[in-house]
Short mmCIF file of C-alpha atoms and ligand atoms in Angstrom, two decimals:
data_model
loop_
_atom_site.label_atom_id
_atom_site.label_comp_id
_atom_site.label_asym_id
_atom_site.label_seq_id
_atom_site.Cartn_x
_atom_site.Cartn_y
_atom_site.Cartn_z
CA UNK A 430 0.00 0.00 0.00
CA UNK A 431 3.02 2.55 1.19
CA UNK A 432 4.68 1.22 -1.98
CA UNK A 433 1.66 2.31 -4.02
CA UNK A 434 1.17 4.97 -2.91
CA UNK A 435 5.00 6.23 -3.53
CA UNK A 436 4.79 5.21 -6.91
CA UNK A 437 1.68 7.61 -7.45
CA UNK A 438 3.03 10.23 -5.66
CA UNK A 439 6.40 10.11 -7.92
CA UNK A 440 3.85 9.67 -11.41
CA UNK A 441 2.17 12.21 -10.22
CA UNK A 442 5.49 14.39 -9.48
CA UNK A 443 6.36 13.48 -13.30
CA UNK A 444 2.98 14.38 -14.67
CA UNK A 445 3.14 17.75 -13.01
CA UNK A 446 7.01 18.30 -14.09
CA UNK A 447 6.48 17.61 -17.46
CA UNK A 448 3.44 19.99 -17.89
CA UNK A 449 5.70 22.36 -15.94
CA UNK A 450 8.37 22.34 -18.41
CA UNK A 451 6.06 21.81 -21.57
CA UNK A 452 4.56 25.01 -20.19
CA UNK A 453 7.57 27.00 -19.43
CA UNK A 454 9.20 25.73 -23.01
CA UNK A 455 6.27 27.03 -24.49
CA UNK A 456 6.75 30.92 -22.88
CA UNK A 457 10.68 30.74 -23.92
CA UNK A 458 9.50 29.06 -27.22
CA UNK A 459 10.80 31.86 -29.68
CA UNK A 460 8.01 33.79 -30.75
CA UNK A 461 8.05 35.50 -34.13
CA UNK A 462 9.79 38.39 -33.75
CA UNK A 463 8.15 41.20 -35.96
CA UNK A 464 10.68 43.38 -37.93
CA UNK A 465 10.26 46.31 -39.58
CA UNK A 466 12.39 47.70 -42.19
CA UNK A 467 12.83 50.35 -45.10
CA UNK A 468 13.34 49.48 -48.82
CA UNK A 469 16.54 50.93 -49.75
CA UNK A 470 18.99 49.06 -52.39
CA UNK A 471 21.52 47.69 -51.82
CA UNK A 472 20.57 47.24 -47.67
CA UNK A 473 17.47 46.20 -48.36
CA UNK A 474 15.75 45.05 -51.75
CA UNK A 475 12.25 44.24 -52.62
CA UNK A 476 12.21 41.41 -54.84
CA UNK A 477 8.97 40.69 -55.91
CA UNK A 478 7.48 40.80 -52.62
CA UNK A 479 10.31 38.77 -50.79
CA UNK A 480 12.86 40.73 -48.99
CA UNK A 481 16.69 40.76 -49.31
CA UNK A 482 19.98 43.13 -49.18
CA UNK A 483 22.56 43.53 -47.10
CA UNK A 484 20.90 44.35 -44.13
CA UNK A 485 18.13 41.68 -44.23
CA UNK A 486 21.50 39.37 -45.15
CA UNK A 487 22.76 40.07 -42.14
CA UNK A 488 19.85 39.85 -39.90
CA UNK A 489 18.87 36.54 -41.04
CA UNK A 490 22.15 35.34 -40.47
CA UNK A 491 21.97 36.87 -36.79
CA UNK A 492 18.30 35.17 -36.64
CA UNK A 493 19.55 32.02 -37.90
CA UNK A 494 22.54 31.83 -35.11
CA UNK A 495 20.03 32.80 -32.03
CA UNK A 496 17.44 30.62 -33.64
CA UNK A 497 14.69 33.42 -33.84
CA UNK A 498 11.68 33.23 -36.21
CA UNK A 499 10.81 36.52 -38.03
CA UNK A 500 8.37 38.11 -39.63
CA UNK A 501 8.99 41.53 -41.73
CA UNK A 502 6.61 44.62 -42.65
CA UNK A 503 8.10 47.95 -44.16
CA UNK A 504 7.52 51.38 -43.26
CA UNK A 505 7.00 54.42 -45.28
CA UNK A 506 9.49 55.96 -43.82
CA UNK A 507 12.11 55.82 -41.66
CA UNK A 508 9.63 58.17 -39.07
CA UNK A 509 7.07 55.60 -39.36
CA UNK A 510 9.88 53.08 -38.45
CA UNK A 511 11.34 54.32 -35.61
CA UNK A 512 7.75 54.76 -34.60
CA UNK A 513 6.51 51.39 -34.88
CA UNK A 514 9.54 50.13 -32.33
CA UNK A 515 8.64 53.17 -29.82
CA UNK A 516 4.85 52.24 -29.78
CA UNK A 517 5.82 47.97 -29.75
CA UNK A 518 4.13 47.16 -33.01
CA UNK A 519 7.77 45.68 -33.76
CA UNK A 520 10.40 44.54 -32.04
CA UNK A 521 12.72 45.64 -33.91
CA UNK A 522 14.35 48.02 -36.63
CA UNK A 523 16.89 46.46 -38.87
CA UNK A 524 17.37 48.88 -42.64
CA UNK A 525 19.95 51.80 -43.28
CA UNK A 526 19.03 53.89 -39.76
CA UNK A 527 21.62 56.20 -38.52
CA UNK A 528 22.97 55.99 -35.06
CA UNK A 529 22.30 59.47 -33.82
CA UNK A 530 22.76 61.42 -30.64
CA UNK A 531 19.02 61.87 -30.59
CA UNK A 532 17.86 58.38 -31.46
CA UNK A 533 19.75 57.26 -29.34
CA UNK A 534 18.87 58.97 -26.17
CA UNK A 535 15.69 57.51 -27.06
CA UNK A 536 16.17 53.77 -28.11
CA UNK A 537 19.32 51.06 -27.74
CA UNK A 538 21.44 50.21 -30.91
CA UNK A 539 23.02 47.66 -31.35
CA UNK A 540 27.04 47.14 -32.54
CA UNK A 541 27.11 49.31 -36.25
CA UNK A 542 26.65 46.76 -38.77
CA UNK A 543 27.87 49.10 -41.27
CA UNK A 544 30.32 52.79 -41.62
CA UNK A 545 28.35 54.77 -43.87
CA UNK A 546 27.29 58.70 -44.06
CA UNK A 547 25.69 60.93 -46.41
CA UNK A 548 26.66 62.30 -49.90
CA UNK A 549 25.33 63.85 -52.95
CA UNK A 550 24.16 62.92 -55.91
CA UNK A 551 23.71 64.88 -59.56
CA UNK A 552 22.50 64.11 -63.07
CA UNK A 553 25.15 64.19 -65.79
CA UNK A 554 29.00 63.14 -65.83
CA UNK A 555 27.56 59.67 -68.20
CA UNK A 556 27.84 59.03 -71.38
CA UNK A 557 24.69 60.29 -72.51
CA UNK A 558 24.61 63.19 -69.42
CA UNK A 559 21.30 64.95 -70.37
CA UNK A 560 22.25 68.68 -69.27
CA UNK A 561 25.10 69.99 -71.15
CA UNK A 562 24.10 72.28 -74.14
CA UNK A 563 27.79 73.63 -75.40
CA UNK A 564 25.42 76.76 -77.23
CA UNK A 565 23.40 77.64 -73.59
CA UNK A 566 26.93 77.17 -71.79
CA UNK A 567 28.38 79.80 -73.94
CA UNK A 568 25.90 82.00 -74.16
CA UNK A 569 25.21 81.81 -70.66
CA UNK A 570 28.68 82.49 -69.85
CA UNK A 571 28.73 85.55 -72.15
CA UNK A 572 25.81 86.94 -70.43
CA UNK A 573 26.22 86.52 -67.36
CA UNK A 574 27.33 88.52 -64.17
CA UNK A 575 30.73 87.01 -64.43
CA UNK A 576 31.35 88.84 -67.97
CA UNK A 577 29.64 91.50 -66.88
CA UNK A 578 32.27 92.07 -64.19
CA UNK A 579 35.14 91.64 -65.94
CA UNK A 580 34.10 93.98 -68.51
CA UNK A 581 33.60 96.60 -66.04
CA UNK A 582 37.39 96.19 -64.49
CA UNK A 583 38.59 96.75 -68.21
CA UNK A 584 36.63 99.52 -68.43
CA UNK A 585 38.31 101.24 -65.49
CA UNK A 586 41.49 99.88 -66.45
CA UNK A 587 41.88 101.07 -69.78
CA UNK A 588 41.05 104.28 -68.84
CA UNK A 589 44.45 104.63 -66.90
CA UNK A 590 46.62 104.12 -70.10
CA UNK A 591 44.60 105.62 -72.17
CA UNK A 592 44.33 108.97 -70.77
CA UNK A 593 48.79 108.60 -70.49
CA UNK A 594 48.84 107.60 -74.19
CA UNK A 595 46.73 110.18 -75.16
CA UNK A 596 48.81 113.27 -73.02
CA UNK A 597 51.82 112.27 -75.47
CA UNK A 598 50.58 110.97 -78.67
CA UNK A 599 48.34 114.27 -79.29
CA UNK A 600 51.79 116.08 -79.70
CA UNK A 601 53.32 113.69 -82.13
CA UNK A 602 52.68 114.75 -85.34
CA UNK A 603 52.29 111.21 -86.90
CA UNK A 604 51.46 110.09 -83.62
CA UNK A 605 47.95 107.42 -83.22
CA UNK A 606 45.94 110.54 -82.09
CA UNK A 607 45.14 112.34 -84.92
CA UNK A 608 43.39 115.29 -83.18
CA UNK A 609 44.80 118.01 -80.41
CA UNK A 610 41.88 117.91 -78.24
CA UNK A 611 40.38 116.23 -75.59
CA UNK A 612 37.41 115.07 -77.50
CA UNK A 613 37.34 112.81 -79.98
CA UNK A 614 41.78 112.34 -79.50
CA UNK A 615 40.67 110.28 -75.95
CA UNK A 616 37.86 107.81 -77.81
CA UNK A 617 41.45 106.80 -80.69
CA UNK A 618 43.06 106.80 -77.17
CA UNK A 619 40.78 104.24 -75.38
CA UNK A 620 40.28 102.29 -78.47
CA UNK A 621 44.33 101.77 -78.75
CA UNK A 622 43.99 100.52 -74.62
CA UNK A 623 40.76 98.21 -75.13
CA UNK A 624 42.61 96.76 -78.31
CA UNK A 625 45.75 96.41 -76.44
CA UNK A 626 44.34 94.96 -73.36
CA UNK A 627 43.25 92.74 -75.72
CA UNK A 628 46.48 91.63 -77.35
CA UNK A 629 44.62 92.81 -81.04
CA UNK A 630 46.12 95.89 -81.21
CA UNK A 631 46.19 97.64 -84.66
CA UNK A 632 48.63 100.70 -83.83
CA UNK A 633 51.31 101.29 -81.76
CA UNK A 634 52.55 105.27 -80.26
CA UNK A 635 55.16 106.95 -81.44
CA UNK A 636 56.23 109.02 -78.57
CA UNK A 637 58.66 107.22 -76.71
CA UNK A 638 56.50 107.78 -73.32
CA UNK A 639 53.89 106.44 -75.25
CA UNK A 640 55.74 103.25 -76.30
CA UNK A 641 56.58 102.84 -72.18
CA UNK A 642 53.30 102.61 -71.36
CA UNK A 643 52.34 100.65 -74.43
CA UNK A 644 55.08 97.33 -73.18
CA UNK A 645 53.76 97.96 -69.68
CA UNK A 646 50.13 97.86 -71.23
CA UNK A 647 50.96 94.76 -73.59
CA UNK A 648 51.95 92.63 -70.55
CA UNK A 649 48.96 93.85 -68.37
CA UNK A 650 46.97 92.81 -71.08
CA UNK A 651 48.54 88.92 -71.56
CA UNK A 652 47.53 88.66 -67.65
CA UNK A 653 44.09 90.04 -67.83
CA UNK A 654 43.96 87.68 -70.73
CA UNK A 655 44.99 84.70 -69.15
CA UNK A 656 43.08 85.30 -65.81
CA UNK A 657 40.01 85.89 -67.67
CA UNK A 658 40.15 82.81 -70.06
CA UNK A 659 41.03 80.67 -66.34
CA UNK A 660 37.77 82.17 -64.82
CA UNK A 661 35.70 81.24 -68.08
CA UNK A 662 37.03 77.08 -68.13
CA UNK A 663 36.30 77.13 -64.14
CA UNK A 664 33.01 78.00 -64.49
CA UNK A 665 32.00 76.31 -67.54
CA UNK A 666 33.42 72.67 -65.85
CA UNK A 667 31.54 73.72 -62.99
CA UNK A 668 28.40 74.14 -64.99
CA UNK A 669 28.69 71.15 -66.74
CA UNK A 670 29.32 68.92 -63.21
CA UNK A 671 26.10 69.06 -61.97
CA UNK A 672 24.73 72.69 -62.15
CA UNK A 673 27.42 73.84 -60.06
CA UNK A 674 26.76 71.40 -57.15
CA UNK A 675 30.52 70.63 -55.73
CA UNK A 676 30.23 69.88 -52.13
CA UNK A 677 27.21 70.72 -49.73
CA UNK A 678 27.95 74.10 -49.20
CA UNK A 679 26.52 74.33 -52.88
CA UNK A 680 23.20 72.73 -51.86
CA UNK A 681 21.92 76.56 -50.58
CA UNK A 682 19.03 77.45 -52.03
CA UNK A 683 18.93 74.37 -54.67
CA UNK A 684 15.99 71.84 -54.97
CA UNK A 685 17.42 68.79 -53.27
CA UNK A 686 15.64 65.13 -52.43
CA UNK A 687 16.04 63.17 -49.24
CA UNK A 688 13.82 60.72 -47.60
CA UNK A 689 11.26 61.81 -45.67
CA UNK A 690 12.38 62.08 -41.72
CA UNK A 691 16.09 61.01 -42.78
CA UNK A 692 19.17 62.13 -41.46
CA UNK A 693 19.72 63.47 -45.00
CA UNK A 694 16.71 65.83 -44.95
CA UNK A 695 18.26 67.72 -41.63
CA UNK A 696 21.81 68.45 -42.88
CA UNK A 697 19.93 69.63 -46.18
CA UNK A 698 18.36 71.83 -43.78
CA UNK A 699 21.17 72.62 -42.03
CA UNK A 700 23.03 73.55 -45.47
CA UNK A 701 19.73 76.10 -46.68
CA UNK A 702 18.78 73.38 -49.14
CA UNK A 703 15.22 73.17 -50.19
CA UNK A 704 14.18 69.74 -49.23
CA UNK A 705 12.07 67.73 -51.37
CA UNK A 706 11.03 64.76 -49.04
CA UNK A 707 10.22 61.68 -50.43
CA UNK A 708 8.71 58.33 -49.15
CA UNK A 709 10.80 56.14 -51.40
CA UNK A 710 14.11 56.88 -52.35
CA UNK A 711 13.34 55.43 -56.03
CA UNK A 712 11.23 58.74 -55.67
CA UNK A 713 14.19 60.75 -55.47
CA UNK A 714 16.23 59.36 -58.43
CA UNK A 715 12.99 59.79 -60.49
CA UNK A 716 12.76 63.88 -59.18
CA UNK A 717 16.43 64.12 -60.23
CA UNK A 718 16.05 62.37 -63.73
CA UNK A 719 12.55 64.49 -64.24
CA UNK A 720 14.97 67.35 -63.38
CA UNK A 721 12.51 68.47 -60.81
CA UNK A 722 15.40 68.36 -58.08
CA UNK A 723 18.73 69.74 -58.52
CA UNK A 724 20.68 67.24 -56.38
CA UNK A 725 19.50 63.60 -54.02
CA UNK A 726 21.20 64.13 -50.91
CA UNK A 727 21.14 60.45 -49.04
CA UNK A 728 23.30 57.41 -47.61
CA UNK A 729 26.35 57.06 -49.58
CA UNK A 730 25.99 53.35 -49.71
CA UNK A 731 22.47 53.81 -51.43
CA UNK A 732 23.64 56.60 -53.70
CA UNK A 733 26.81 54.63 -54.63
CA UNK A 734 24.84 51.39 -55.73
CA UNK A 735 22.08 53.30 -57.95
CA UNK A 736 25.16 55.01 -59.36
CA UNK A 737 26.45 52.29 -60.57
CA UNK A 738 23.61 50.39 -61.46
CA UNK A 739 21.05 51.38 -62.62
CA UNK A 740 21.28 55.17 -62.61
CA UNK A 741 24.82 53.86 -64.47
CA UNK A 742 25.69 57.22 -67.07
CA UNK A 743 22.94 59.27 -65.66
CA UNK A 744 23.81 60.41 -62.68
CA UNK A 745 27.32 60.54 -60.38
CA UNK A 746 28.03 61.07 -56.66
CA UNK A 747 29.65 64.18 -56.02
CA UNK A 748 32.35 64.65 -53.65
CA UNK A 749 33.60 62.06 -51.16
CA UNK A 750 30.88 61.41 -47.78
CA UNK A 751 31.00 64.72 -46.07
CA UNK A 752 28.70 63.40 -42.48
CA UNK A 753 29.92 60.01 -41.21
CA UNK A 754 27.04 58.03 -39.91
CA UNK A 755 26.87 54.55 -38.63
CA UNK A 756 24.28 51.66 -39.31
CA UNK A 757 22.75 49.76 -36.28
CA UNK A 758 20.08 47.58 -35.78
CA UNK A 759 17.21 49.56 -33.18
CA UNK A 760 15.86 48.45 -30.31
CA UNK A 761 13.23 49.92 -27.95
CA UNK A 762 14.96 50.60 -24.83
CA UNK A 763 16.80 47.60 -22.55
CA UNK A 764 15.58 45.14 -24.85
CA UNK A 765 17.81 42.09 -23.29
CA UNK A 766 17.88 40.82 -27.19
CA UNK A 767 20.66 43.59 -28.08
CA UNK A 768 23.21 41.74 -25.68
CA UNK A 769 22.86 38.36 -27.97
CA UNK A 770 22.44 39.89 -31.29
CA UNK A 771 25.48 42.27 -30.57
CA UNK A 772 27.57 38.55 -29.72
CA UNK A 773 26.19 37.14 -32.86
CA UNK A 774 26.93 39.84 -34.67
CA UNK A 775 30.60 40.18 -33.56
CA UNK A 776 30.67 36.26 -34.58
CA UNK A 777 29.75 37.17 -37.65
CA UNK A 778 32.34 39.39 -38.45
CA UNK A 779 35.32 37.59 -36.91
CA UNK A 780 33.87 33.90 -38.97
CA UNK A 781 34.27 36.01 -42.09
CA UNK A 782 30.29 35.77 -42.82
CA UNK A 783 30.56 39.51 -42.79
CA UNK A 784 32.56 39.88 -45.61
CA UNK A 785 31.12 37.52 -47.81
CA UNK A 786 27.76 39.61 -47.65
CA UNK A 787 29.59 42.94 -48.09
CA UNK A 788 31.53 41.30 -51.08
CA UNK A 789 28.36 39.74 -52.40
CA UNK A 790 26.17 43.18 -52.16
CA UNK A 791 29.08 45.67 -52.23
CA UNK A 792 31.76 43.63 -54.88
CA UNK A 793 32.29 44.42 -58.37
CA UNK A 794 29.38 46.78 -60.01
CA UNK A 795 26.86 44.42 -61.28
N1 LIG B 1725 19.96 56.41 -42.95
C1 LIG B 1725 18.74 57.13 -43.06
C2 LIG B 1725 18.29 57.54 -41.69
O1 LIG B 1725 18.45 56.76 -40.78
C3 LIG B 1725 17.69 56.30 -43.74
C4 LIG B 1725 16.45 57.05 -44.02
C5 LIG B 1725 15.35 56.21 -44.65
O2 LIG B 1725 15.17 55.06 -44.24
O3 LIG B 1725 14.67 56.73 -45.52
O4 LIG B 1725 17.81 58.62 -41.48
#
């Protein structure tokens, strides 16, 4: 009977242990973990409906290792991303988002998972670069304030010589002022300095002060010359790279494209760019092709990989990255998951996983 009784007591003990750890297996059981992410070549791609890129690469590679099931969605922007993880409707953020001092006062990254930062992007440079008209370049260098200006400093400068020449050639009888007087002798007299200044001249004085100021004139005139004709190729290579975008200080004032609530759209601010925000950033290469923007300003990786894809002789990145950023994956505050995935990740990079992704998203220009 004691015996019996035992042996319940100990299937009973079983019964109840099992359940227990059926039942506790079944909390730990990893749940799907809901991911939201951006579309934005080469970190993340759309393929038909299924997702892949470097970033989703890499994630499922860090999934994979810590044997968690996931389930993506994609946000409109990277706004509606950040505020999907704040309000829990995912767990977490994995795309092309920017560590920043602000973001991250408010949420945990994790380790970056990639160095990348923002750069600039213009039509032209190709093959088949759609704005360079060699007729509107000219004539819009021969009208334009530049020329303007410069004409004005030869007009003041000529009148220096011209005015000497003029004092001394009057008195020579076969001298290039025909006439005594002030008026008409000073028009021969400024027509001999614009002609010089030139290097075209016709005469040449005959007074020997005349002849001074004429050598002096001559080689004032081969530097005017040569300053003038360096001016003119600056600004028409400018013109032709991109409307005269260079570097960001050039953004001021010019239509540029950014994603909506990126990191891009605040340092266009920042420069006195006039954003043009966009939900997609296919949106923005359109806008620059349509010539509706001047310039995309956006993730260099991104920018990089249209450039030499399929925006290949269309458009070109200008400059080198001129605002570092790093990639991380986000998390809502003291989610315990950051300590595994930053381990895994780490893995990842020492096994040599890492590269192999960056080589196969990254290599050779497809
Ligand atoms: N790196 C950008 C950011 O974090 C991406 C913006 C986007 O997803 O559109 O601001």
């Amino acid at each position: 009977m004691r015996i019996a009784l035992v042996r319940l007591l100990a299937a009973l003990t079983a019964v109840f242990c099992l359940t227990a750890t059926a039942f506790a297996q079944q909390q730990s059981a990893p749940k799907e973990l809901r991911v939201v992410t951006r579309v934005l070549p080469p970190m993340v791609v759309d393929r038909g409906g299924s997702l892949t890129g470097f970033s989703i690469d890499l994630w499922n590679e860090i999934a994979d290792r810590l044997k968690l099931k996931i389930k993506y969605h994609v946000a409109p922007d990277v706004g509606a991303l950040l505020a999907d993880v704040r309000g829990g409707k995912a767990d977490l953020g994995v795309a092309a988002i920017s560590i920043t001092s602000a973001r991250e006062a408010e949420f945990d990254f994790s380790q970056p998972i990639m160095n990348a930062g923002l750069q600039i992007l213009v039509r032209g440079q190709g093959k088949d670069a759609g704005d360079s008209n060699p007729l509107k370049d000219v004539l819009s260098l021969l009208f334009s304030w530049l020329s303007l200006a410069w004409l004005g400093i030869a007009l003041l400068l000529i009148l220096v010589p011209a005015h000497i020449v003029w004092y001394f050639e009057r008195e020579h009888d076969n001298g290039i002022i025909p006439t005594k007087s002030y008026y008409p002798g000073i028009l021969y007299a400024l027509y001999w300095a614009a002609g010089t200044l030139a290097t075209q001249s016709e005469s040449a004085p005959k007074h020997w002060a005349g002849r001074l100021v004429a050598v002096l004139w001559m080689f004032t005139g081969v530097v005017f010359v040569a300053l003038y004709t360096a001016q003119l190729a600056a600004t028409l290579t400018v013109q032709q790279i991109g409307g005269g975008i260079n570097g960001p200080e050039d953004l001021a004032g010019k239509r540029v494209a950014a994603t909506r609530g990126s990191t891009a759209a605040t340092v266009v601010r920042e420069f006195k760019g006039q954003v043009v925000e966009v939900s997609q950033i296919n949106e923005a290469y359109q806008a620059l092709n349509n010539k509706t923007v001047d310039a995309v300003v956006f993730d260099s990786p991104v920018l990089l990989y249209y450039a030499a894809n399929e925006g290949k002789g269309r458009v070109a990145t200008v400059g080198s990255t001129f605002r570092k950023e790093d990639y991380g994956i986000l998390f809502p505050r003291g989610n315990p998951l950051r300590n595994d995935v930053n381990v895994a990740l780490l893995k990842v990079r020492e096994d040599g996983t890492y590269q192999r992704l960056y080589d196969k998203w990254f290599g050779a220009a497809k």
